[in-house]
C-alpha positions as CSV (number, residue, x, y, z in Angstrom):
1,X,124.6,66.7,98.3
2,X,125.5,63.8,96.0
3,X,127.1,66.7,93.2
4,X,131.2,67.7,93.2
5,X,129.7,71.4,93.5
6,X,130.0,72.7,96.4
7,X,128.8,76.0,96.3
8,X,125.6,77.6,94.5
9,X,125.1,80.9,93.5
10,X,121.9,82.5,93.3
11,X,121.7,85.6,91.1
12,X,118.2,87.5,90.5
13,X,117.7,90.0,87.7
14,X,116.2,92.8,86.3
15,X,118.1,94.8,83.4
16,X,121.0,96.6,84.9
17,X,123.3,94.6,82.6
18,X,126.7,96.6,83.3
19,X,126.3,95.5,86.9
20,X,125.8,92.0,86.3
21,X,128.6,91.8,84.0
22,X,131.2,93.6,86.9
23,X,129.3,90.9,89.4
24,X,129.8,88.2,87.3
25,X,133.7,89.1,86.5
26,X,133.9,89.0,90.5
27,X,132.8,85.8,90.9
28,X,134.9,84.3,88.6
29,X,138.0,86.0,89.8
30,X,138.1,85.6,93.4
31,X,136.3,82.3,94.0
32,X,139.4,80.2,94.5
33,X,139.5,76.7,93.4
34,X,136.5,75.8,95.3
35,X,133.5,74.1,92.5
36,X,131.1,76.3,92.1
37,X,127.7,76.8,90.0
38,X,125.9,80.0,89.5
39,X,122.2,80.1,89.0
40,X,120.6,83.2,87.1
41,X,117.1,83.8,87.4
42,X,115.8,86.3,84.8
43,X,112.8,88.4,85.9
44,X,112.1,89.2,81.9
45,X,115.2,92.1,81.4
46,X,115.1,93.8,77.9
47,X,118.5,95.2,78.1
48,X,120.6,92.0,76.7
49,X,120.8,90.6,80.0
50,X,119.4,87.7,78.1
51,X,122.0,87.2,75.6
52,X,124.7,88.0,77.6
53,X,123.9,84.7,80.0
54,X,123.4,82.9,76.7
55,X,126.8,83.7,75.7
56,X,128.5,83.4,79.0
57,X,131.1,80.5,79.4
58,X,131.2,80.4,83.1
59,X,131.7,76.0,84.0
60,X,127.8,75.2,86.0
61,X,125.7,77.7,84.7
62,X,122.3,77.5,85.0
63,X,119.6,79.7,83.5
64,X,116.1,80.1,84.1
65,X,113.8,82.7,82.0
66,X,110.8,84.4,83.4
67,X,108.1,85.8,81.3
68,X,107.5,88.5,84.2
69,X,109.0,90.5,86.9
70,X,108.4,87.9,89.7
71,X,110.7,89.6,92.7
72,X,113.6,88.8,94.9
73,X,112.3,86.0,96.5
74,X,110.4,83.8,94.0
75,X,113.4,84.2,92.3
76,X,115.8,82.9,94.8
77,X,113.1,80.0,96.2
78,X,113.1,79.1,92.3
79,X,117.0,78.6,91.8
80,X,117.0,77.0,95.8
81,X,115.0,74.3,94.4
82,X,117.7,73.4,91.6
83,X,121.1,73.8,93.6
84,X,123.4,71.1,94.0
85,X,126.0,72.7,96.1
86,X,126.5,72.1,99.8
87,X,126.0,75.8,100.2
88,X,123.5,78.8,99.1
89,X,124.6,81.9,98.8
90,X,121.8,85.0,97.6
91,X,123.6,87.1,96.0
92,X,122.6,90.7,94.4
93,X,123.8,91.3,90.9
94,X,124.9,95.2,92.6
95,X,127.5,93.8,95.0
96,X,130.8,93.4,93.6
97,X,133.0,90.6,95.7
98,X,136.6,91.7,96.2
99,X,138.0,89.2,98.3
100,X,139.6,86.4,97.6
101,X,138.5,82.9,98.6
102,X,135.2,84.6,99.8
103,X,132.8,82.0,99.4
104,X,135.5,79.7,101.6
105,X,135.7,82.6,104.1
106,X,131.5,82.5,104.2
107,X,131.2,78.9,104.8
108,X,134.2,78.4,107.5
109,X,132.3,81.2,109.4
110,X,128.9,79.1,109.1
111,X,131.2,75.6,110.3
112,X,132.5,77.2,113.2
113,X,129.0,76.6,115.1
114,X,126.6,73.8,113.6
115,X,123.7,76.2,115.2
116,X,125.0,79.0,112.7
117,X,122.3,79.3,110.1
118,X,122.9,82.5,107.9
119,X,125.8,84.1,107.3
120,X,126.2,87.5,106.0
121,X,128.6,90.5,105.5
122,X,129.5,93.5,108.2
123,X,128.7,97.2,107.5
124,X,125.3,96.4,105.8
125,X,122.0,97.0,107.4
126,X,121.4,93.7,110.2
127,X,120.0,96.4,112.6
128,X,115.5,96.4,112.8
129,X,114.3,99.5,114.3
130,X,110.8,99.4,116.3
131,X,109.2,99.8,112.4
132,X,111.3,96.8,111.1
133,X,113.1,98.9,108.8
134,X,117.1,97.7,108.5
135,X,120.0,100.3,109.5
136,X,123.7,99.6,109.8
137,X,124.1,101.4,113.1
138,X,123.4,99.6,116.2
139,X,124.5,98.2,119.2
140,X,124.1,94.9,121.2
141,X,123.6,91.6,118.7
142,X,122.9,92.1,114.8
143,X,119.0,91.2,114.4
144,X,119.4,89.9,111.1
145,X,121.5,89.2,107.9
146,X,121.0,91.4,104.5
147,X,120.2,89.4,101.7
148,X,122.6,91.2,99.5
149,X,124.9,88.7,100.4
150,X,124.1,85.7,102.6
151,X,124.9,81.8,102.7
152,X,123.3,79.2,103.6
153,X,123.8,75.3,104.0
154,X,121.3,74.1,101.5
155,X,119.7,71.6,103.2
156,X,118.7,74.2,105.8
157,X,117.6,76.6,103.5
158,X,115.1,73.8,101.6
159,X,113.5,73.3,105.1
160,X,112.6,77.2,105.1
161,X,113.9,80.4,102.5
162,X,112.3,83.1,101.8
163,X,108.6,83.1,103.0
164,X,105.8,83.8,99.8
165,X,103.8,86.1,101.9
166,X,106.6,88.5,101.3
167,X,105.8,89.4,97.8
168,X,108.0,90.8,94.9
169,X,110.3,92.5,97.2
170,X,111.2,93.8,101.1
171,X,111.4,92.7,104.3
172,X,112.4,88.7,103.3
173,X,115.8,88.8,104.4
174,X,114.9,89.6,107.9
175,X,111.9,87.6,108.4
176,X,114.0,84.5,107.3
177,X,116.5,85.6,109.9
178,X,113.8,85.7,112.5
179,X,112.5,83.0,111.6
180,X,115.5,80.7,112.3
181,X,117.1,82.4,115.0
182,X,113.3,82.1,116.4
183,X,114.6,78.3,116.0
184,X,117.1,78.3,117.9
185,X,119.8,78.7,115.2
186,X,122.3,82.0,115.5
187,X,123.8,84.5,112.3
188,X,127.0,85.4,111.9
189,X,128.9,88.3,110.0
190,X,132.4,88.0,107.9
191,X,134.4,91.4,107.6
192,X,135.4,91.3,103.8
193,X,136.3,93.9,101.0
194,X,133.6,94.6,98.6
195,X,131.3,97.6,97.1
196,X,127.8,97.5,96.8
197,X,125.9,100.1,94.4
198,X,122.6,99.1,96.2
199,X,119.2,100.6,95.5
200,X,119.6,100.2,91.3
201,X,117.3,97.3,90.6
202,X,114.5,98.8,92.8
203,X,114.8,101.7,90.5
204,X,113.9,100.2,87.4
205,X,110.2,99.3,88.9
206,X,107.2,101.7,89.2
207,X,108.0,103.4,92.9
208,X,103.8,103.0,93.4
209,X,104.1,99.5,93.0
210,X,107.2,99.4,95.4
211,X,105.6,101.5,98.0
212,X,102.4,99.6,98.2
213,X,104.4,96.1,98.3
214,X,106.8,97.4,101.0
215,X,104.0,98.8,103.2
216,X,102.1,95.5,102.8
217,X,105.6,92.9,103.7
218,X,105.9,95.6,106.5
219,X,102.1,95.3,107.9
220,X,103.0,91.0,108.0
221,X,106.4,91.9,109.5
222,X,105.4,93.1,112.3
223,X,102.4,90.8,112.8
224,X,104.7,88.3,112.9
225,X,107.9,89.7,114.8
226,X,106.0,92.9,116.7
227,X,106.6,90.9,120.5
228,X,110.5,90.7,119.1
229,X,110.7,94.5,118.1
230,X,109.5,95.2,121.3
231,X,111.6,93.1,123.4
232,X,114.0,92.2,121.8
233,X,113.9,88.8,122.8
234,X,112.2,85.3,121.9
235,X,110.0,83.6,124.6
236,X,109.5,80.5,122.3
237,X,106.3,80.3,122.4
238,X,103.3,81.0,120.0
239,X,99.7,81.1,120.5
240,X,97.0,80.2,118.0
241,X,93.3,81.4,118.3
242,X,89.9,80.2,116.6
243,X,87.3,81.2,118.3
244,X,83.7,80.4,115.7
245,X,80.2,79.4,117.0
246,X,80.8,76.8,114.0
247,X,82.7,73.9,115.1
248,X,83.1,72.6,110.9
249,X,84.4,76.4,110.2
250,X,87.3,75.8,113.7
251,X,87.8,72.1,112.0
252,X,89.0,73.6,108.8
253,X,91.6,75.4,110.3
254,X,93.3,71.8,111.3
255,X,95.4,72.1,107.8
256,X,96.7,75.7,108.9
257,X,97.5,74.0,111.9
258,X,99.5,71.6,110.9
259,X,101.4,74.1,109.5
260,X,102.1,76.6,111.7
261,X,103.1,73.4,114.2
262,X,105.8,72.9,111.4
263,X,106.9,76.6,110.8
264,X,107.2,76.6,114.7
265,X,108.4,73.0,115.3
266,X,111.0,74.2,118.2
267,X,108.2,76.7,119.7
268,X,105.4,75.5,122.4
269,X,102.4,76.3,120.9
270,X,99.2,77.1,122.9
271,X,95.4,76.9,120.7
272,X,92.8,78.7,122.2
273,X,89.5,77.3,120.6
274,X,85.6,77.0,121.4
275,X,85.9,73.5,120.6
276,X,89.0,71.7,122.3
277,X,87.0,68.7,122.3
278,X,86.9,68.8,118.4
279,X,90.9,68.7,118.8
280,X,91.3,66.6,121.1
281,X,94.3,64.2,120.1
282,X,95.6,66.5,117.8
283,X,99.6,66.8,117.8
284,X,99.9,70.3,116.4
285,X,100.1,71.8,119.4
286,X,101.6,71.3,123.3
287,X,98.5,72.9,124.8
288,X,94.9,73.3,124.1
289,X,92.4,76.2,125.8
290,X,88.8,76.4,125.6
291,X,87.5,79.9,124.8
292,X,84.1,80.7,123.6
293,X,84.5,84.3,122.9
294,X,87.4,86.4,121.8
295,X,88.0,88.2,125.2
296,X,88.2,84.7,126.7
297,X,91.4,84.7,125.5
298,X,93.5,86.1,127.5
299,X,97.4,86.4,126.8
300,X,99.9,88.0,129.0
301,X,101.8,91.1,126.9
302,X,105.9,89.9,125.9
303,X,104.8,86.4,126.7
304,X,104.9,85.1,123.0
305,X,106.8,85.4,120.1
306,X,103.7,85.5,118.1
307,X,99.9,85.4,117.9
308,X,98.3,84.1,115.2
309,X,94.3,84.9,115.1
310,X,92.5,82.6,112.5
311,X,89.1,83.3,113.0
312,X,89.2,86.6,111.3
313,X,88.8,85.4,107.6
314,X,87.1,86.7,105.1
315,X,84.3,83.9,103.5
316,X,85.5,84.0,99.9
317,X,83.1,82.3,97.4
318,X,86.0,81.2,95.5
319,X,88.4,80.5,97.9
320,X,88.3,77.1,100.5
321,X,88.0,78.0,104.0
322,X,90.8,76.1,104.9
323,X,93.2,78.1,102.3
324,X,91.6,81.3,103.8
325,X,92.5,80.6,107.0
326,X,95.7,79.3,106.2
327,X,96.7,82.3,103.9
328,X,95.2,84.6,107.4
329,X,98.3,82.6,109.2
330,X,100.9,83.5,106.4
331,X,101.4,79.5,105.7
332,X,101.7,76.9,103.0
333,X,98.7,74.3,104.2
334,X,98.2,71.0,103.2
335,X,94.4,70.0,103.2
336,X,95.1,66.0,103.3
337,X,95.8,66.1,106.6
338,X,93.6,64.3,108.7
339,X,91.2,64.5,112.3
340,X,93.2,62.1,114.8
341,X,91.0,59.0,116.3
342,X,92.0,57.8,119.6
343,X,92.6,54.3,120.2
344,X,89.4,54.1,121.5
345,X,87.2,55.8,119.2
346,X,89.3,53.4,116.8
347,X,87.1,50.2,118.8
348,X,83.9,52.6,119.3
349,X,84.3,53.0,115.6
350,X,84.2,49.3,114.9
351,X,81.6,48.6,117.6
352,X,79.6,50.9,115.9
353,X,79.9,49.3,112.3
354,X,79.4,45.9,113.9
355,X,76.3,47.1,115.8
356,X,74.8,49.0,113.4
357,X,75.0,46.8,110.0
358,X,75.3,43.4,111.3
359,X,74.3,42.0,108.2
360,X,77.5,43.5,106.4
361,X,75.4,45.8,104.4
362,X,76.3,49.4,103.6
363,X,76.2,52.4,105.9
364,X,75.4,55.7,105.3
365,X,75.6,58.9,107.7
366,X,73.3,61.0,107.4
367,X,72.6,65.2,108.2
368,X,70.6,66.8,106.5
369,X,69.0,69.7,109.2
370,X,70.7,72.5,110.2
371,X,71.2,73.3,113.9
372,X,70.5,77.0,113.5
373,X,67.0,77.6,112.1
374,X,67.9,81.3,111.1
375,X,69.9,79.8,108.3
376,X,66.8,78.5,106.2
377,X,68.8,78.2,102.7
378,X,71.2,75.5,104.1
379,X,68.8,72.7,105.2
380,X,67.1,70.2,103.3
381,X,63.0,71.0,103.7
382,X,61.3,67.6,106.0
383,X,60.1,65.9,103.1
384,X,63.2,66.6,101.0
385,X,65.3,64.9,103.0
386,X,62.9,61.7,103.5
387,X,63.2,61.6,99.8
388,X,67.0,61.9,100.5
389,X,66.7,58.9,103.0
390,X,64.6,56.7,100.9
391,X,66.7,56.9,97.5
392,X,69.3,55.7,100.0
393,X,68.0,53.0,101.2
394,X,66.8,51.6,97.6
395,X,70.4,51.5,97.2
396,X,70.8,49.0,99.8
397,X,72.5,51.7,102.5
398,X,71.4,51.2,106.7
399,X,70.7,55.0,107.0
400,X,72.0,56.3,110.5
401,X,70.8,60.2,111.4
402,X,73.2,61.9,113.4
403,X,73.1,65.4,114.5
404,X,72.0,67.3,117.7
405,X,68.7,70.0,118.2
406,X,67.4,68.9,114.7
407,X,64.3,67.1,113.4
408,X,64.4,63.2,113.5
409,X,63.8,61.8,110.0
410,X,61.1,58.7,110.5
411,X,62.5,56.7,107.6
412,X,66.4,56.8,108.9
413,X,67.4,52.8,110.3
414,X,68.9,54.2,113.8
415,X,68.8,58.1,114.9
416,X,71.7,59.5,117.1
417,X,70.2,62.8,117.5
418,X,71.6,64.2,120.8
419,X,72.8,60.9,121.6
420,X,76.6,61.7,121.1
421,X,78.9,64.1,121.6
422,X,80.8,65.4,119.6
423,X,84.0,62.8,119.4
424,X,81.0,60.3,119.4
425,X,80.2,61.7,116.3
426,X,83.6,61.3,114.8
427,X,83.3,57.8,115.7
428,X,80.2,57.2,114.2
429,X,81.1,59.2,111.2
430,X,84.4,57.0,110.4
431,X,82.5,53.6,110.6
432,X,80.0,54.9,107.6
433,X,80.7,54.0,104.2
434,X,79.0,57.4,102.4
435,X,78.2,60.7,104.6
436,X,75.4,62.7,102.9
437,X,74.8,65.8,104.3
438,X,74.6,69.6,104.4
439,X,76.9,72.6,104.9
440,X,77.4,71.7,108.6
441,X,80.0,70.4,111.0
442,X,79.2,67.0,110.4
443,X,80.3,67.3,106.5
444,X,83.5,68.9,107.8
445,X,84.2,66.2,110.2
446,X,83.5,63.7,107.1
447,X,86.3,65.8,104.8
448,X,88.9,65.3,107.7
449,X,88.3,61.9,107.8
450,X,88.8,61.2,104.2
451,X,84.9,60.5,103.8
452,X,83.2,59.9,100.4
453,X,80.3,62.1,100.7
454,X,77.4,64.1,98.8
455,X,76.6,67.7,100.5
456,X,73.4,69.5,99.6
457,X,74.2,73.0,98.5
458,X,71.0,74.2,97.3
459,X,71.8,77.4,95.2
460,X,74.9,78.3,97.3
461,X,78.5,78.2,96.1
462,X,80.7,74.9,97.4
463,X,83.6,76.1,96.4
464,X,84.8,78.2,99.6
465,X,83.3,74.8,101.9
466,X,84.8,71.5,99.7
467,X,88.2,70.9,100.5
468,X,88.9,68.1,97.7
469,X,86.2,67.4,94.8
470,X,87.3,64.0,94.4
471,X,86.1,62.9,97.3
472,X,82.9,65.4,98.0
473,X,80.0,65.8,95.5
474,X,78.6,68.7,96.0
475,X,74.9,68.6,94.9
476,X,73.6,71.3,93.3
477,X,70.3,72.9,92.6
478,X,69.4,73.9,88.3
479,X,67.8,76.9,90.6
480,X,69.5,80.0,90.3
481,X,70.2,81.7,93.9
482,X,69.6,85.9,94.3
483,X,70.6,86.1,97.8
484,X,71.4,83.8,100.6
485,X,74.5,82.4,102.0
486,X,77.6,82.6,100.5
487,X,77.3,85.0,97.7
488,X,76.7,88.3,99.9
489,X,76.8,90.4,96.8
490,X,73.5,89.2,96.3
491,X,72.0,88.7,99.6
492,X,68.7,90.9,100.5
493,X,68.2,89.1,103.8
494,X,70.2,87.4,106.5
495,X,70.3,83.9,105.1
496,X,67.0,84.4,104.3
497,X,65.5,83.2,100.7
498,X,64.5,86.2,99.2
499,X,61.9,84.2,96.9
500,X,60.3,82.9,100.3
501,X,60.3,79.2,98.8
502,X,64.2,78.0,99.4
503,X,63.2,75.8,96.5
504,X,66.6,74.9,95.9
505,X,66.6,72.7,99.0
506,X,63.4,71.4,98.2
507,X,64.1,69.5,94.9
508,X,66.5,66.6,95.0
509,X,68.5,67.3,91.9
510,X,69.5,64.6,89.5
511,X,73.0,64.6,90.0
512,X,72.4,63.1,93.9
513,X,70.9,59.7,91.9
514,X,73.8,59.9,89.5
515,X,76.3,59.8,92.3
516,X,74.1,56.9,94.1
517,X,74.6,55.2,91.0
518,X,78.0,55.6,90.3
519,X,77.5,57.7,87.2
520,X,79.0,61.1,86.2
521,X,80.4,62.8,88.9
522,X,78.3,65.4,90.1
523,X,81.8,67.6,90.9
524,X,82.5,67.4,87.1
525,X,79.5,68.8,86.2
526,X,79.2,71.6,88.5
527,X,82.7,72.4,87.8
528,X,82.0,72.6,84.0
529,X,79.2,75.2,85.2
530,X,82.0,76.8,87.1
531,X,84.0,76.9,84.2
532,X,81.3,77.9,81.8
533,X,80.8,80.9,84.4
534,X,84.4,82.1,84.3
535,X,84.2,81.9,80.9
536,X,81.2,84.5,80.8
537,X,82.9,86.7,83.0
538,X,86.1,86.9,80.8
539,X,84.0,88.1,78.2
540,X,83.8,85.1,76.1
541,X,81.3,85.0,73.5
542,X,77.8,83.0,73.7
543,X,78.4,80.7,70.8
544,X,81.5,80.8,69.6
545,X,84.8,79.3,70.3
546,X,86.3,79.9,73.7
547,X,89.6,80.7,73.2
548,X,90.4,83.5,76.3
549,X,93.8,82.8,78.3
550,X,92.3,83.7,81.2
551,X,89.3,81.2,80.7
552,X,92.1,79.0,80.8
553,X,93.8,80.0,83.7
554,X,90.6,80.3,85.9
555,X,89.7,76.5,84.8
556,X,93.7,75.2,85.7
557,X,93.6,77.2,89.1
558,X,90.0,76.3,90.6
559,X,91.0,72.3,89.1
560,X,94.5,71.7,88.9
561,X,94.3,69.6,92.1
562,X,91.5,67.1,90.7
563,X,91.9,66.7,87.4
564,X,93.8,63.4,87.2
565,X,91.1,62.4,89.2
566,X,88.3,63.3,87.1
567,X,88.6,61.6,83.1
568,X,86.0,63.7,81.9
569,X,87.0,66.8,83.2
570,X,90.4,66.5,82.2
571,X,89.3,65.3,78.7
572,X,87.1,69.0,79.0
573,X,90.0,71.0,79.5
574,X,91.9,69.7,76.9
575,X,89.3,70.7,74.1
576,X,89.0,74.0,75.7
577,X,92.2,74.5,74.8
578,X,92.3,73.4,71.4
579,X,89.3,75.8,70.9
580,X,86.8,73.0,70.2
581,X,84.6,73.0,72.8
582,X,81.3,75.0,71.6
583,X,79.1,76.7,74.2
584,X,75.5,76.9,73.8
């Protein structure tokens, strides 16, 4: 840290102004000479609390207001993210510090062993019984420190605090403690005098709301940390499982892989998968397993620390798959990573760009049939896609067909129908310029290669499929779907068009032409239809001015990612919200 302060102070509250002030006068008296800087963050208290911090003179005071109760550990993450101090300590406002020099006494206990990553105070819960529920009686080694009081370095605790899927309140403090001493890092306890009320925060919120949020942190607790309850040991090693008859549904977990190879980075992780081929020279893992059904997979009991199942998602129209699947492994996922080409596939790549448009022109993947004929509302109908291929190649592209137990299309340049496997079809994928496809494996394997490419959606929602709409169009049919794939609220039949037609896959919407052509961006205007959807929903009148916050909100959270890409939409978004923009 480049500030004189060594210490930082994190203080989350909730009313309960009394204690805060007796905390407060505690901190100021026995800190020593040590710089420190306390950090307050306010989950929206109506008892003064408010204007007491305004008025407090303590020297490094920093203040942040919430306009909601947000919980223990969004508050703490929140004030982690603006400490300057060598050291982090979480502190409740309802323990009251007695000893002198105790933030030097925390941190000389955390120096005597660089492996030393929490430190914590004796005669408070550190104890997990077979439930995960904390006790201060025990024997053997503490399990974990209590987040009443605990310090940190802060460059450690930016690398990993307290974990999000632990909303509002509970079982944080030990899941952080698991987590690093899962690490390889140790905890450490410092006798000191000091009095803790406990319990008086938790009673200011509704006791429904605290029993449901403590049963669900409990439920993830022990998904997580049920081997270590068991045996009270770790085995340093996790295994990962995604076993789908879709290899673009297994590719989609790669973000969520990434990061549980990051969360884990001292762990050797196994992946079981019905595609190991797909993940070939991926570094997210030490070992890959082929399994093409669930009871495959077969894991000896106590021999991981953890086993994360990522297959079991729900299909959320509004949600990407890769965020479900990621959310399913409790991670934060990045979905820019990328799929991994081999040195080799780099020159097959090349070959296959040289080979295949050797007069320099443009070249365009194409997929545009479904493998599975059972799912008639995702491919294009035979003539559809000819059209498809032809409006292509009047755009000067060599069309390539690439797939494998679907129809060849007699207009495509060169067919690789069951000519490749499936890193072939990586290969091939990365030399094209374009991909146009539809909901398949093949579009999937495009997004994780950074492709620009068009998917035909027909009436279905590409939301829960897209990963980034700058870089995918998703074309859309004018034709309004009443059950197929992807909106099961709607559904009649298995993936069956209910009208009989699937005319939504057999008209070639304008927007595909538009995208040929460079002009509007199909993603902007199906995400104005999104938007104008949402709008409907929240109750927003036909005609007059949309003004609803939580039309707002909708727009910012399905967007917020693209906008800066996408002039028009952002230009959208801003008359929304100074109630100009006129539906009708």
């Amino acid at each position: 840290m480049t500030s004189n302060v060594r210490y930082s102070i994190s203080i989350a509250l909730f009313n309960n102004i009394e204690l805060t002030k007796q905390c407060v006068d505690c901190i100021m008296k026995n800190t020593g000479d040590e710089p420190y800087e306390v950090l307050f963050f306010d989950n929206n208290s109506t008892d003064g609390t408010r204007e007491y911090l305004r008025k407090q003179s303590m020297p490094h005071k920093k203040v942040f207001l919430s306009d909601m109760n947000r919980g223990f550990g969004f508050a703490h993450n929140h004030n982690l993210a603006h400490a300057s101090g060598d050291y982090f300590v979480v502190l409740n406002n309802d323990i009251f510090m007695y000893e002198k020099d105790f933030l030097k006494k925390l941190a000389a206990a955390l120096e005597r062993d660089p492996k030393t990553a929490l430190v914590g105070l004796t005669n408070t819960p550190c104890y997990l019984d077979g439930d995960g529920h904390g006790s201060v009686a025990g024997t053997g080694m503490p399990d974990y420190v209590e987040a009443s009081c605990m310090l940190m370095r802060t460059a450690l605790a930016k690398e990993g605090l307290f974990s999000p899927e632990m909303e509002f309140a509970y079982f944080e403090d030990s899941d952080l403690s698991l987590h690093w001493r899962q690490r390889g890092y140790s905890i450490a306890h410092v006798d000191m005098k000091y009095a803790h009320v406990g319990g008086q925060t938790s009673a200011l919120v509704d006791a429904g709301f605290l029993k449901a949020t403590q049963e669900r942190n409990q439920r993830i607790f022990i998904e997580k940390w049920g081997n270590y309850l068991a045996t009270r040991k770790f085995t340093g090693a996790v295994a990962v499982v995604f076993v789908s008859n879709g290899f673009g549904d297994a590719l989609n977990a790669l973000p969520a892989l990434h990061a549980i190879r990051k969360r884990y980075a001292a762990s050797r992780i196994t992946f079981y998968t019905t595609y190991p081929d797909l993940f070939r020279h991926e570094k997210c893992f030490d070992e890959i397993k082929a399994a093409s059904h669930p009871d495959d997979v077969r894991i000896a009991e106590g021999s991981c620390d953890r086993i994360i199942v990522l297959h079991d998602v729900d299909y959320q129209r509004r949600m990407p798959l890769w965020k479900s699947i990621a959310d399913k492994a409790h991670v934060t996922a990045d979905p820019a990573v990328r799929l991994t080409l081999s040195p080799d596939e780099e020159v097959q790549s090349r070959e296959y760009r040289a080979s295949l448009s050797a007069d320099g022109r443009k070249l365009a993947v194409v997929n545009l049939f479904l493998e599975r004929l059972e799912w008639e509302g995702r491919s294009l109908r035979p003539e559809t896609a000819a059209q498809a291929v032809a409006r292509l190649k009047l755009q000067g592209y060599i069309v390539v067909e690439a797939g494998r137990n679907i129809p060849k299309i007699p207009a495509a340049d060169h067919s690789f129908i069951d000519i490749t496997d499936i890193r072939g079809l990586v290969a091939l994928i990365n030399a094209a310029d374009i991909f146009v496809g539809i909901d398949s494996g093949p579009f999937h394997i495009a997004q994780y290669l950074g492709k620009r490419s068009a998917i035909f959606f027909g009436a279905t929602a590409p939301v829960s499929r897209i990963m980034d709409f700058s870089q995918t169009e998703p074309i859309v049919s004018d034709i309004f779907c009443i059950g197929c794939y992807h909106r099961s609220a709607h559904r009649t039949g298995y993936h069956t068009c209910p009208r009989g037609t699937i005319e939504c896959m057999s008209i070639i919407p304008a927007s595909f032409d538009a995208w040929l052509s460079n002009g509007i961006s199909s993603s902007e205007w199906y995400l104005i239809k999104e938007f104008i959807t949402a709008a409907q929903a929240s109750g927003a009148p036909a005609v007059p001015v949309v003004r609803r916050r939580g039309f707002i909100a909708r727009c910012d959270s399905l967007a917020r990612r693209t906008l800066n890409r996408f002039p028009r939409l952002k230009q959208f978004l801003k008359e929304v919200r100074r109630a100009k923009y006129k539906r009708g």
